[in-house]
mmCIF file of C-alpha atoms in Angstrom:
data_model
loop_
_atom_site.group_PDB
_atom_site.id
_atom_site.type_symbol
_atom_site.label_atom_id
_atom_site.label_comp_id
_atom_site.label_asym_id
_atom_site.label_seq_id
_atom_site.Cartn_x
_atom_site.Cartn_y
_atom_site.Cartn_z
ATOM 1 C CA MET A 1 47.530 -10.735 9.044
ATOM 2 C CA GLN A 2 44.565 -13.004 8.313
ATOM 3 C CA PHE A 3 41.340 -11.272 7.249
ATOM 4 C CA HIS A 4 39.219 -14.258 6.199
ATOM 5 C CA TYR A 5 36.549 -13.405 8.803
ATOM 6 C CA ILE A 6 36.341 -9.848 7.468
ATOM 7 C CA ASN A 7 35.971 -11.286 3.964
ATOM 8 C CA LYS A 8 32.937 -13.235 5.156
ATOM 9 C CA LEU A 9 31.410 -10.187 6.811
ATOM 10 C CA ILE A 10 31.597 -7.899 3.788
ATOM 11 C CA GLN A 11 30.169 -10.667 1.536
ATOM 12 C CA LEU A 12 32.043 -9.626 -1.610
ATOM 13 C CA PRO A 13 33.560 -12.870 -2.961
ATOM 14 C CA GLU A 14 35.505 -11.257 -5.821
ATOM 15 C CA ILE A 15 37.881 -9.345 -3.520
ATOM 16 C CA ASN A 16 40.134 -10.048 -0.541
ATOM 17 C CA VAL A 17 40.914 -7.706 2.347
ATOM 18 C CA LYS A 18 44.634 -6.836 2.561
ATOM 19 C CA ASN A 19 44.649 -4.340 5.398
ATOM 20 C CA ILE A 20 42.284 -2.653 7.842
ATOM 21 C CA LEU A 21 42.506 0.781 9.456
ATOM 22 C CA PHE A 22 40.178 2.279 12.102
ATOM 23 C CA ASP A 23 39.636 6.025 12.403
ATOM 24 C CA ASP A 24 38.275 6.546 15.928
ATOM 25 C CA LYS A 25 37.555 10.254 15.391
ATOM 26 C CA THR A 26 35.210 9.798 12.419
ATOM 27 C CA GLY A 27 33.988 6.275 13.200
ATOM 28 C CA VAL A 28 35.155 5.001 9.798
ATOM 29 C CA VAL A 29 36.908 1.730 9.052
ATOM 30 C CA TYR A 30 39.047 1.598 5.892
ATOM 31 C CA LEU A 31 39.430 -1.784 4.211
ATOM 32 C CA SER A 32 42.201 -2.069 1.638
ATOM 33 C CA VAL A 33 41.146 -4.758 -0.838
ATOM 34 C CA GLU A 34 42.398 -6.413 -4.015
ATOM 35 C CA PRO A 35 40.770 -8.667 -6.651
ATOM 36 C CA ILE A 36 41.098 -12.397 -6.110
ATOM 37 C CA GLN A 37 41.920 -12.968 -9.788
ATOM 38 C CA TYR A 38 45.161 -11.602 -11.227
ATOM 39 C CA VAL A 39 43.772 -10.608 -14.648
ATOM 40 C CA GLN A 40 40.325 -9.978 -16.115
ATOM 41 C CA PRO A 41 39.019 -10.859 -19.609
ATOM 42 C CA CYS A 42 38.889 -8.015 -22.128
ATOM 43 C CA PRO A 43 35.389 -6.398 -22.090
ATOM 44 C CA TYR A 44 35.676 -5.565 -25.816
ATOM 45 C CA CYS A 45 36.824 -8.801 -27.495
ATOM 46 C CA GLY A 46 36.497 -11.270 -24.591
ATOM 47 C CA SER A 47 40.109 -12.412 -24.876
ATOM 48 C CA HIS A 48 41.872 -13.829 -21.813
ATOM 49 C CA ASP A 49 45.288 -12.836 -23.180
ATOM 50 C CA VAL A 50 45.473 -9.731 -21.034
ATOM 51 C CA HIS A 51 48.493 -7.976 -19.537
ATOM 52 C CA ARG A 52 48.283 -6.352 -16.101
ATOM 53 C CA ASP A 53 49.830 -2.898 -16.247
ATOM 54 C CA GLY A 54 49.892 -1.696 -12.635
ATOM 55 C CA VAL A 55 47.525 0.287 -10.395
ATOM 56 C CA LEU A 56 46.565 3.795 -11.528
ATOM 57 C CA TYR A 57 44.895 4.960 -8.298
ATOM 58 C CA HIS A 58 42.624 3.787 -5.453
ATOM 59 C CA ARG A 59 38.908 4.440 -5.191
ATOM 60 C CA HIS A 60 37.107 4.954 -1.876
ATOM 61 C CA VAL A 61 33.739 3.182 -2.075
ATOM 62 C CA ARG A 62 31.118 3.174 0.704
ATOM 63 C CA HIS A 63 29.899 -0.297 1.716
ATOM 64 C CA LEU A 64 27.544 -1.714 4.360
ATOM 65 C CA PRO A 65 28.565 -0.857 7.944
ATOM 66 C CA LEU A 66 30.573 -3.265 10.080
ATOM 67 C CA ALA A 67 29.431 -3.275 13.730
ATOM 68 C CA ASN A 68 28.238 0.353 13.539
ATOM 69 C CA TRP A 69 31.453 1.466 11.809
ATOM 70 C CA ARG A 70 31.018 3.244 8.492
ATOM 71 C CA THR A 71 32.912 1.130 5.987
ATOM 72 C CA LEU A 72 35.011 2.471 3.114
ATOM 73 C CA LEU A 73 36.616 0.070 0.655
ATOM 74 C CA CYS A 74 39.941 1.167 -0.855
ATOM 75 C CA ILE A 75 39.629 -0.408 -4.299
ATOM 76 C CA PRO A 76 42.576 -0.437 -6.712
ATOM 77 C CA ALA A 77 41.953 0.791 -10.243
ATOM 78 C CA VAL A 78 44.041 -1.850 -12.016
ATOM 79 C CA ASN A 79 45.106 -0.899 -15.534
ATOM 80 C CA MET A 80 44.837 -3.737 -18.090
ATOM 81 C CA GLU A 81 45.961 -4.124 -21.718
ATOM 82 C CA CYS A 82 44.502 -6.681 -24.114
ATOM 83 C CA GLN A 83 47.129 -8.398 -26.231
ATOM 84 C CA GLU A 84 44.578 -9.273 -28.939
ATOM 85 C CA CYS A 85 42.793 -5.963 -29.676
ATOM 86 C CA LYS A 86 45.363 -3.732 -27.888
ATOM 87 C CA ALA A 87 42.580 -2.063 -25.882
ATOM 88 C CA HIS A 88 43.312 -0.494 -22.488
ATOM 89 C CA PHE A 89 40.741 -0.796 -19.726
ATOM 90 C CA VAL A 90 40.433 -0.527 -15.955
ATOM 91 C CA TRP A 91 39.398 -3.477 -13.797
ATOM 92 C CA GLN A 92 35.600 -3.708 -13.581
ATOM 93 C CA TYR A 93 34.049 -4.791 -10.261
ATOM 94 C CA ALA A 94 30.655 -6.507 -10.177
ATOM 95 C CA PHE A 95 29.700 -5.099 -6.755
ATOM 96 C CA VAL A 96 30.111 -1.415 -7.702
ATOM 97 C CA PRO A 97 29.330 0.368 -10.999
ATOM 98 C CA PRO A 98 32.143 2.308 -12.720
ATOM 99 C CA LYS A 99 32.833 5.780 -11.305
ATOM 100 C CA LYS A 100 30.380 5.271 -8.411
ATOM 101 C CA ARG A 101 31.128 5.896 -4.740
ATOM 102 C CA TYR A 102 28.657 3.402 -3.255
ATOM 103 C CA THR A 103 28.406 -0.365 -3.645
ATOM 104 C CA LYS A 104 25.228 -1.918 -5.033
ATOM 105 C CA ALA A 105 24.563 -3.498 -1.616
ATOM 106 C CA PHE A 106 24.708 -0.074 0.041
ATOM 107 C CA GLN A 107 22.400 1.401 -2.604
ATOM 108 C CA HIS A 108 19.913 -1.413 -1.981
ATOM 109 C CA GLN A 109 20.072 -0.774 1.761
ATOM 110 C CA LEU A 110 19.231 2.909 1.188
ATOM 111 C CA MET A 111 16.164 1.893 -0.794
ATOM 112 C CA LYS A 112 15.017 -0.556 1.910
ATOM 113 C CA GLN A 113 15.532 1.942 4.730
ATOM 114 C CA GLY A 114 13.399 4.490 2.885
ATOM 115 C CA GLN A 115 10.255 2.479 3.676
ATOM 116 C CA GLY A 116 8.207 4.434 6.183
ATOM 117 C CA VAL A 117 10.664 7.320 6.684
ATOM 118 C CA THR A 118 11.567 10.560 4.940
ATOM 119 C CA VAL A 119 14.633 10.907 2.734
ATOM 120 C CA GLN A 120 15.982 13.505 5.145
ATOM 121 C CA SER A 121 15.968 11.112 8.123
ATOM 122 C CA MET A 122 17.462 8.353 5.971
ATOM 123 C CA SER A 123 20.212 10.731 4.816
ATOM 124 C CA ALA A 124 21.039 11.694 8.402
ATOM 125 C CA SER A 125 21.079 8.115 9.718
ATOM 126 C CA GLN A 126 23.393 6.893 6.938
ATOM 127 C CA SER A 127 25.604 10.037 6.855
ATOM 128 C CA VAL A 128 25.208 10.562 3.132
ATOM 129 C CA PRO A 129 24.234 13.757 1.261
ATOM 130 C CA TYR A 130 20.504 14.332 0.866
ATOM 131 C CA SER A 131 20.713 14.430 -2.934
ATOM 132 C CA THR A 132 22.605 11.126 -2.972
ATOM 133 C CA ALA A 133 20.133 9.391 -0.670
ATOM 134 C CA GLU A 134 17.220 10.719 -2.709
ATOM 135 C CA ARG A 135 18.744 9.668 -6.048
ATOM 136 C CA TYR A 136 19.549 6.116 -4.982
ATOM 137 C CA PHE A 137 16.241 5.754 -3.178
ATOM 138 C CA LYS A 138 14.250 6.833 -6.239
ATOM 139 C CA ASN A 139 16.266 4.644 -8.608
ATOM 140 C CA GLY A 140 15.907 1.641 -6.322
ATOM 141 C CA LEU A 141 12.252 2.412 -5.811
ATOM 142 C CA GLN A 142 11.586 2.339 -9.532
ATOM 143 C CA ALA A 143 13.258 -1.058 -9.947
ATOM 144 C CA GLU A 144 11.502 -2.407 -6.843
ATOM 145 C CA ARG A 145 8.123 -1.150 -8.110
ATOM 146 C CA LYS A 146 8.537 -3.033 -11.411
ATOM 147 C CA HIS A 147 9.453 -6.258 -9.626
ATOM 148 C CA THR A 148 6.755 -5.877 -6.976
ATOM 149 C CA GLN A 149 3.955 -5.003 -9.380
ATOM 150 C CA MET A 150 4.901 -7.756 -11.818
ATOM 151 C CA THR A 151 4.886 -10.309 -8.986
ATOM 152 C CA CYS A 152 1.509 -9.136 -7.667
ATOM 153 C CA ILE A 153 -0.100 -9.140 -11.130
ATOM 154 C CA GLN A 154 1.250 -12.613 -11.962
ATOM 155 C CA ASP A 155 -0.119 -13.947 -8.678
ATOM 156 C CA ALA A 156 -3.505 -12.342 -9.373
ATOM 157 C CA VAL A 157 -3.636 -13.808 -12.899
ATOM 158 C CA GLN A 158 -2.884 -17.293 -11.579
ATOM 159 C CA ARG A 159 -5.095 -17.036 -8.481
ATOM 160 C CA HIS A 160 -8.071 -19.373 -8.242
ATOM 161 C CA GLN A 161 -11.349 -17.566 -7.465
ATOM 162 C CA LEU A 162 -9.790 -14.106 -7.788
ATOM 163 C CA VAL A 163 -11.660 -11.329 -5.955
ATOM 164 C CA LEU A 164 -10.839 -7.712 -6.770
ATOM 165 C CA GLY A 165 -11.510 -4.561 -4.763
ATOM 166 C CA ILE A 166 -11.891 -1.127 -6.364
ATOM 167 C CA ASP A 167 -12.043 2.112 -4.407
ATOM 168 C CA ASP A 168 -10.859 5.703 -4.714
ATOM 169 C CA PHE A 169 -8.664 7.738 -2.382
ATOM 170 C CA ALA A 170 -8.085 11.464 -2.291
ATOM 171 C CA VAL A 171 -4.959 13.271 -3.407
ATOM 172 C CA ARG A 172 -6.631 16.550 -2.539
ATOM 173 C CA LYS A 173 -10.030 15.980 -1.001
ATOM 174 C CA GLY A 174 -12.835 17.416 -3.096
ATOM 175 C CA HIS A 175 -10.542 18.123 -6.046
ATOM 176 C CA SER A 176 -8.420 15.204 -7.264
ATOM 177 C CA TYR A 177 -8.636 11.466 -6.641
ATOM 178 C CA ASN A 178 -6.929 8.235 -7.588
ATOM 179 C CA THR A 179 -8.445 4.773 -7.919
ATOM 180 C CA GLY A 180 -6.765 1.685 -6.519
ATOM 181 C CA ILE A 181 -7.189 -1.874 -7.825
ATOM 182 C CA HIS A 182 -6.602 -4.519 -5.156
ATOM 183 C CA ASP A 183 -6.358 -8.305 -4.985
ATOM 184 C CA LEU A 184 -8.440 -8.994 -1.870
ATOM 185 C CA LYS A 185 -7.495 -12.660 -1.590
ATOM 186 C CA GLY A 186 -3.801 -12.038 -2.101
ATOM 187 C CA GLY A 187 -3.776 -8.954 0.111
ATOM 188 C CA ASN A 188 -1.893 -6.741 -2.325
ATOM 189 C CA MET A 189 -2.380 -3.641 -4.454
ATOM 190 C CA LEU A 190 -2.185 -4.189 -8.219
ATOM 191 C CA ASP A 191 -2.259 -0.704 -9.697
ATOM 192 C CA ILE A 192 -3.218 2.967 -9.375
ATOM 193 C CA ILE A 193 -5.493 4.788 -11.815
ATOM 194 C CA SER A 194 -5.125 8.543 -12.097
ATOM 195 C CA GLY A 195 -8.658 9.841 -11.495
ATOM 196 C CA ARG A 196 -12.001 8.185 -10.878
ATOM 197 C CA LYS A 197 -14.139 9.363 -13.803
ATOM 198 C CA GLN A 198 -15.419 7.116 -16.569
ATOM 199 C CA GLU A 199 -12.915 8.423 -19.133
ATOM 200 C CA ASP A 200 -10.027 7.831 -16.678
ATOM 201 C CA LEU A 201 -11.061 4.219 -16.159
ATOM 202 C CA GLN A 202 -11.524 3.609 -19.885
ATOM 203 C CA ALA A 203 -8.113 5.089 -20.682
ATOM 204 C CA PHE A 204 -6.534 2.837 -18.069
ATOM 205 C CA GLN A 205 -8.297 -0.219 -19.482
ATOM 206 C CA GLN A 206 -6.957 0.504 -22.974
ATOM 207 C CA THR A 207 -3.357 1.067 -21.863
ATOM 208 C CA SER A 208 -3.059 -1.764 -19.306
ATOM 209 C CA SER A 209 -2.189 -4.960 -21.116
ATOM 210 C CA TYR A 210 -2.754 -7.223 -18.109
ATOM 211 C CA MET A 211 -6.404 -6.280 -17.473
ATOM 212 C CA HIS A 212 -7.752 -8.811 -19.995
ATOM 213 C CA LEU A 213 -5.697 -11.542 -18.272
ATOM 214 C CA LEU A 214 -7.509 -11.107 -14.961
ATOM 215 C CA ASN A 215 -10.511 -13.353 -14.458
ATOM 216 C CA PRO A 216 -12.176 -12.326 -11.179
ATOM 217 C CA VAL A 217 -15.258 -14.121 -9.892
ATOM 218 C CA ALA A 218 -16.281 -11.043 -7.889
ATOM 219 C CA VAL A 219 -15.435 -7.359 -7.593
ATOM 220 C CA VAL A 220 -16.117 -5.365 -4.411
ATOM 221 C CA MET A 221 -16.805 -1.627 -4.661
ATOM 222 C CA ASP A 222 -19.002 1.149 -3.333
ATOM 223 C CA LEU A 223 -22.275 2.261 -4.918
ATOM 224 C CA SER A 224 -20.658 4.388 -7.640
ATOM 225 C CA TYR A 225 -22.358 4.030 -11.034
ATOM 226 C CA THR A 226 -19.002 4.744 -12.680
ATOM 227 C CA TYR A 227 -17.267 1.787 -11.033
ATOM 228 C CA HIS A 228 -20.149 -0.589 -11.625
ATOM 229 C CA LYS A 229 -20.297 0.343 -15.315
ATOM 230 C CA PHE A 230 -16.521 -0.087 -15.636
ATOM 231 C CA VAL A 231 -16.584 -3.520 -13.968
ATOM 232 C CA LYS A 232 -19.610 -4.645 -16.003
ATOM 233 C CA GLU A 233 -17.777 -3.820 -19.250
ATOM 234 C CA THR A 234 -14.351 -5.096 -18.190
ATOM 235 C CA PHE A 235 -15.318 -8.215 -16.210
ATOM 236 C CA PRO A 236 -18.829 -9.177 -17.369
ATOM 237 C CA GLN A 237 -18.552 -12.650 -15.785
ATOM 238 C CA ALA A 238 -17.836 -11.292 -12.274
ATOM 239 C CA ILE A 239 -20.535 -10.623 -9.697
ATOM 240 C CA ARG A 240 -20.509 -7.069 -8.307
ATOM 241 C CA ILE A 241 -20.585 -6.793 -4.512
ATOM 242 C CA ALA A 242 -21.576 -3.561 -2.780
ATOM 243 C CA ASP A 243 -19.046 -2.989 -0.021
ATOM 244 C CA ARG A 244 -20.644 -3.635 3.352
ATOM 245 C CA PHE A 245 -19.153 -0.630 5.119
ATOM 246 C CA HIS A 246 -20.152 1.806 2.371
ATOM 247 C CA VAL A 247 -23.719 0.472 2.438
ATOM 248 C CA ASN A 248 -23.839 0.661 6.225
ATOM 249 C CA ARG A 249 -22.855 4.331 6.004
ATOM 250 C CA TYR A 250 -26.201 5.121 4.346
ATOM 251 C CA VAL A 251 -27.987 3.565 7.329
ATOM 252 C CA THR A 252 -25.942 5.410 9.950
ATOM 253 C CA ASP A 253 -26.373 8.706 8.066
ATOM 254 C CA ALA A 254 -30.160 8.212 8.176
ATOM 255 C CA MET A 255 -29.937 7.446 11.896
ATOM 256 C CA HIS A 256 -27.997 10.656 12.563
ATOM 257 C CA ALA A 257 -30.489 12.675 10.535
ATOM 258 C CA VAL A 258 -33.227 11.477 12.905
ATOM 259 C CA ARG A 259 -30.960 11.994 15.906
ATOM 260 C CA LYS A 260 -30.340 15.643 14.986
ATOM 261 C CA GLU A 261 -34.065 16.303 14.730
ATOM 262 C CA VAL A 262 -34.677 14.629 18.079
ATOM 263 C CA GLN A 263 -31.957 16.754 19.688
ATOM 264 C CA GLN A 264 -33.816 19.951 18.890
ATOM 265 C CA LYS A 265 -36.837 18.774 20.891
ATOM 266 C CA LEU A 266 -34.949 17.764 24.054
ATOM 267 C CA SER A 267 -34.072 19.730 27.143
ATOM 268 C CA THR A 268 -30.674 21.419 27.306
ATOM 269 C CA GLN A 269 -29.073 18.728 29.472
ATOM 270 C CA ALA A 270 -30.457 15.843 27.400
ATOM 271 C CA ARG A 271 -29.437 17.559 24.157
ATOM 272 C CA LYS A 272 -25.855 17.933 25.399
ATOM 273 C CA GLN A 273 -25.720 14.284 26.456
ATOM 274 C CA LEU A 274 -27.032 13.038 23.108
ATOM 275 C CA LYS A 275 -24.663 15.235 21.147
ATOM 276 C CA ARG A 276 -21.665 14.263 23.299
ATOM 277 C CA HIS A 277 -22.239 10.514 22.955
ATOM 278 C CA HIS A 278 -23.686 10.373 19.428
ATOM 279 C CA GLN A 279 -20.749 8.264 18.169
ATOM 280 C CA LEU A 280 -21.747 5.445 20.520
ATOM 281 C CA LEU A 281 -24.898 5.027 18.438
ATOM 282 C CA GLU A 282 -22.812 4.036 15.392
ATOM 283 C CA THR A 283 -21.055 1.148 17.147
ATOM 284 C CA ARG A 284 -22.892 -2.140 17.255
ATOM 285 C CA TYR A 285 -24.472 -2.686 20.655
ATOM 286 C CA ASP A 286 -22.769 -5.971 21.537
ATOM 287 C CA ALA A 287 -19.338 -4.419 20.855
ATOM 288 C CA LEU A 288 -19.836 -1.720 23.505
ATOM 289 C CA SER A 289 -18.610 -1.952 27.072
ATOM 290 C CA LYS A 290 -21.195 -2.328 29.831
ATOM 291 C CA GLU A 291 -20.757 1.310 30.765
ATOM 292 C CA ASP A 292 -21.322 2.449 27.172
ATOM 293 C CA GLN A 293 -24.334 0.151 26.844
ATOM 294 C CA THR A 294 -25.880 1.860 29.869
ATOM 295 C CA THR A 295 -25.203 5.255 28.284
ATOM 296 C CA VAL A 296 -26.834 4.171 25.013
ATOM 297 C CA GLN A 297 -29.916 2.909 26.843
ATOM 298 C CA THR A 298 -30.201 6.287 28.577
ATOM 299 C CA LEU A 299 -29.980 8.113 25.235
ATOM 300 C CA LEU A 300 -32.609 5.878 23.613
ATOM 301 C CA ASN A 301 -35.067 6.565 26.414
ATOM 302 C CA TYR A 302 -35.159 10.230 25.372
ATOM 303 C CA ASP A 303 -37.339 9.535 22.308
ATOM 304 C CA ASN A 304 -39.271 6.598 20.847
ATOM 305 C CA GLN A 305 -38.356 7.467 17.257
ATOM 306 C CA LEU A 306 -34.649 7.513 18.141
ATOM 307 C CA LYS A 307 -35.059 4.114 19.789
ATOM 308 C CA ALA A 308 -36.870 2.752 16.740
ATOM 309 C CA ILE A 309 -34.228 3.871 14.271
ATOM 310 C CA TYR A 310 -31.428 2.544 16.500
ATOM 311 C CA GLU A 311 -33.110 -0.872 16.532
ATOM 312 C CA TRP A 312 -33.484 -0.582 12.750
ATOM 313 C CA LYS A 313 -29.747 0.102 12.443
ATOM 314 C CA GLU A 314 -28.916 -2.869 14.685
ATOM 315 C CA ALA A 315 -31.229 -5.086 12.620
ATOM 316 C CA PHE A 316 -29.239 -4.226 9.511
ATOM 317 C CA ILE A 317 -26.003 -5.328 11.222
ATOM 318 C CA ASP A 318 -27.709 -8.584 12.209
ATOM 319 C CA TRP A 319 -28.884 -9.012 8.610
ATOM 320 C CA TYR A 320 -25.274 -8.945 7.438
ATOM 321 C CA ASP A 321 -24.075 -11.305 10.164
ATOM 322 C CA LEU A 322 -26.911 -13.808 10.437
ATOM 323 C CA SER A 323 -28.063 -14.389 6.856
ATOM 324 C CA LEU A 324 -26.872 -17.835 5.833
ATOM 325 C CA ASN A 325 -27.265 -17.448 2.077
ATOM 326 C CA ALA A 326 -28.552 -15.062 -0.576
ATOM 327 C CA GLN A 327 -32.068 -16.494 -0.587
ATOM 328 C CA GLN A 328 -32.497 -16.090 3.150
ATOM 329 C CA ALA A 329 -30.872 -12.644 2.955
ATOM 330 C CA LYS A 330 -33.503 -11.477 0.460
ATOM 331 C CA GLN A 331 -36.338 -12.603 2.762
ATOM 332 C CA MET A 332 -34.807 -10.956 5.828
ATOM 333 C CA LEU A 333 -34.154 -7.771 3.838
ATOM 334 C CA GLU A 334 -37.859 -7.499 3.035
ATOM 335 C CA GLN A 335 -38.629 -7.603 6.756
ATOM 336 C CA TRP A 336 -36.022 -4.914 7.344
ATOM 337 C CA TYR A 337 -37.636 -2.728 4.671
ATOM 338 C CA ARG A 338 -40.986 -2.966 6.475
ATOM 339 C CA GLN A 339 -39.324 -2.109 9.781
ATOM 340 C CA GLY A 340 -37.842 1.019 8.194
ATOM 341 C CA HIS A 341 -41.111 2.146 6.615
ATOM 342 C CA ARG A 342 -42.766 2.103 10.040
ATOM 343 C CA ILE A 343 -40.373 4.826 11.231
ATOM 344 C CA GLN A 344 -41.935 7.236 8.693
ATOM 345 C CA HIS A 345 -38.986 9.567 8.180
ATOM 346 C CA LYS A 346 -37.720 11.137 4.965
ATOM 347 C CA ALA A 347 -34.053 10.237 5.572
ATOM 348 C CA VAL A 348 -34.971 6.606 6.256
ATOM 349 C CA GLU A 349 -37.101 6.401 3.108
ATOM 350 C CA SER A 350 -34.241 7.825 1.047
ATOM 351 C CA CYS A 351 -31.856 5.228 2.500
ATOM 352 C CA LEU A 352 -34.301 2.406 1.813
ATOM 353 C CA GLN A 353 -34.752 3.532 -1.784
ATOM 354 C CA THR A 354 -30.982 3.575 -2.337
ATOM 355 C CA ILE A 355 -30.573 0.039 -0.990
ATOM 356 C CA LYS A 356 -33.542 -1.176 -3.051
ATOM 357 C CA ASN A 357 -31.906 0.267 -6.183
ATOM 358 C CA TRP A 358 -28.719 -1.690 -5.418
ATOM 359 C CA GLU A 359 -30.410 -4.706 -3.855
ATOM 360 C CA THR A 360 -28.727 -7.296 -6.087
ATOM 361 C CA GLU A 361 -25.258 -5.932 -5.380
ATOM 362 C CA VAL A 362 -25.984 -5.640 -1.651
ATOM 363 C CA ILE A 363 -27.264 -9.235 -1.418
ATOM 364 C CA ASN A 364 -24.257 -10.480 -3.428
ATOM 365 C CA TYR A 365 -22.253 -10.078 -0.225
ATOM 366 C CA HIS A 366 -23.920 -13.284 0.976
ATOM 367 C CA ARG A 367 -22.686 -15.119 -2.130
ATOM 368 C CA MET A 368 -19.053 -14.197 -1.470
ATOM 369 C CA ARG A 369 -18.346 -12.548 1.873
ATOM 370 C CA PHE A 370 -15.671 -10.034 0.931
ATOM 371 C CA THR A 371 -15.405 -6.356 1.884
ATOM 372 C CA ASN A 372 -13.023 -3.494 1.169
ATOM 373 C CA ALA A 373 -12.033 -3.193 4.833
ATOM 374 C CA VAL A 374 -8.378 -3.981 4.015
ATOM 375 C CA VAL A 375 -8.512 -1.441 1.201
ATOM 376 C CA GLU A 376 -9.697 1.284 3.589
ATOM 377 C CA GLY A 377 -6.815 0.466 5.908
ATOM 378 C CA ARG A 378 -4.432 0.729 2.973
ATOM 379 C CA HIS A 379 -5.880 4.144 2.157
ATOM 380 C CA ASN A 380 -4.872 5.332 5.628
ATOM 381 C CA LYS A 381 -1.336 4.215 4.862
ATOM 382 C CA ILE A 382 -1.410 6.078 1.544
ATOM 383 C CA LYS A 383 -2.529 9.249 3.325
ATOM 384 C CA ALA A 384 0.425 8.873 5.696
ATOM 385 C CA ILE A 385 2.775 8.457 2.706
ATOM 386 C CA GLN A 386 1.346 11.597 1.095
ATOM 387 C CA ARG A 387 1.792 13.643 4.267
ATOM 388 C CA ARG A 388 5.270 12.263 4.903
ATOM 389 C CA HIS A 389 6.497 13.149 1.419
ATOM 390 C CA PHE A 390 4.558 16.399 1.086
ATOM 391 C CA PHE A 391 2.406 15.168 -1.807
ATOM 392 C CA THR A 392 5.216 14.215 -4.223
ATOM 393 C CA ARG A 393 4.762 16.142 -7.480
ATOM 394 C CA ASN A 394 6.498 13.574 -9.695
ATOM 395 C CA ARG A 395 3.710 11.168 -10.652
ATOM 396 C CA ASP A 396 6.033 8.202 -11.268
ATOM 397 C CA VAL A 397 7.778 8.589 -7.904
ATOM 398 C CA TYR A 398 4.394 9.041 -6.217
ATOM 399 C CA GLU A 399 3.053 5.763 -7.634
ATOM 400 C CA ASN A 400 6.332 3.935 -6.977
ATOM 401 C CA ARG A 401 6.248 4.846 -3.291
ATOM 402 C CA ILE A 402 2.639 3.738 -2.860
ATOM 403 C CA LEU A 403 2.905 0.428 -4.722
ATOM 404 C CA VAL A 404 6.151 -0.582 -3.013
ATOM 405 C CA GLU A 405 5.194 0.430 0.536
ATOM 406 C CA CYS A 406 1.645 -0.937 0.340
ATOM 407 C CA ASN A 407 2.938 -4.295 -0.933
ATOM 408 C CA TRP A 408 6.022 -4.440 1.297
ATOM 409 C CA ALA A 409 4.619 -6.962 3.800
ATOM 410 C CA TYR A 410 3.248 -9.124 0.967
ATOM 411 C CA MET A 411 6.643 -9.262 -0.762
ATOM 412 C CA GLN A 412 8.393 -10.111 2.509
ATOM 413 C CA ASP A 413 6.049 -13.082 2.959
ATOM 414 C CA ILE A 414 6.950 -14.329 -0.523
ATOM 415 C CA ILE A 415 10.673 -14.010 0.165
#
């Protein structure tokens, strides 16, 4: 019987299919195979003067499925004797390691299918023991992490006008944090730093050999003194950009502080309305639906101070969007300061003082318009990974999962 089509399907050029058997009860197809070559060179001395000494036994090795049939290869363990060094050895197959029950292709498939799912669901879908799926997934993940991270770092080193993003994400909120380093232009994650304190960043800088190879023109981060000091020491030539969305949070927090005071002075019905729709005040006005715009106008009519601070918040959004360059941005920011001072509220004054302290970094956004918006989205994915894997205790496995899954789309684009 001819099996040349089956040989193409299994994509293992060193063997030929001799026979095929279907087990309808278990949904397994057994493929009896044999090596294409009659003898194999001696693995000890490299001699081709080798004598074939029969088949000792057959191994059952799991391979990629064929049309939803679980595939088992019946591989002969051919005994060989070298005529030069008199060594005895068993035929070695390139597609499966010695004494293993799964082909390398199947192991790679397990690693790929682990993206975005738990090991338990992967084990059930592939009908393999949990411990086996977990072992192959972790081993493949480690190799994939090395390849992925090396590729991302090399691209970042070679990138023209490299822009980095630095931000922390919680392992356990309020207790332990990690810091991520991101290539904003390339859209990938370069590394994870354990912790966010100054000593953690310095230790990472000393142990990471590639850091001195990076030459960013700008680094985007929040208003953390620790990060700014780290970037100033590590990349003194790069401009430091205060992340737009972190800066805007100071403004919205000041607005809500005023809103909460206004609520206390309103009637019961008005207070309930303002509290129920307070999130509409955060969204920029032109992004609201007509119905929501009407609701916001109703809320602003409750108090003049609330209306003034809402207009002040909207003016800050316009400052980010409409400033053409850094020089114009500085002039418009001075006008915005004066608008805020007229509100005469402690929370507003505190916000203005913070932005004045970081004015250079805030205005740097208009020199290179980059934000950490993609980084924040990646943090949501990391939180999902942590919940899905129950906060993996093994630090290496934890980092491997994050770096591989967060860079998965980027690596697929390269391939």
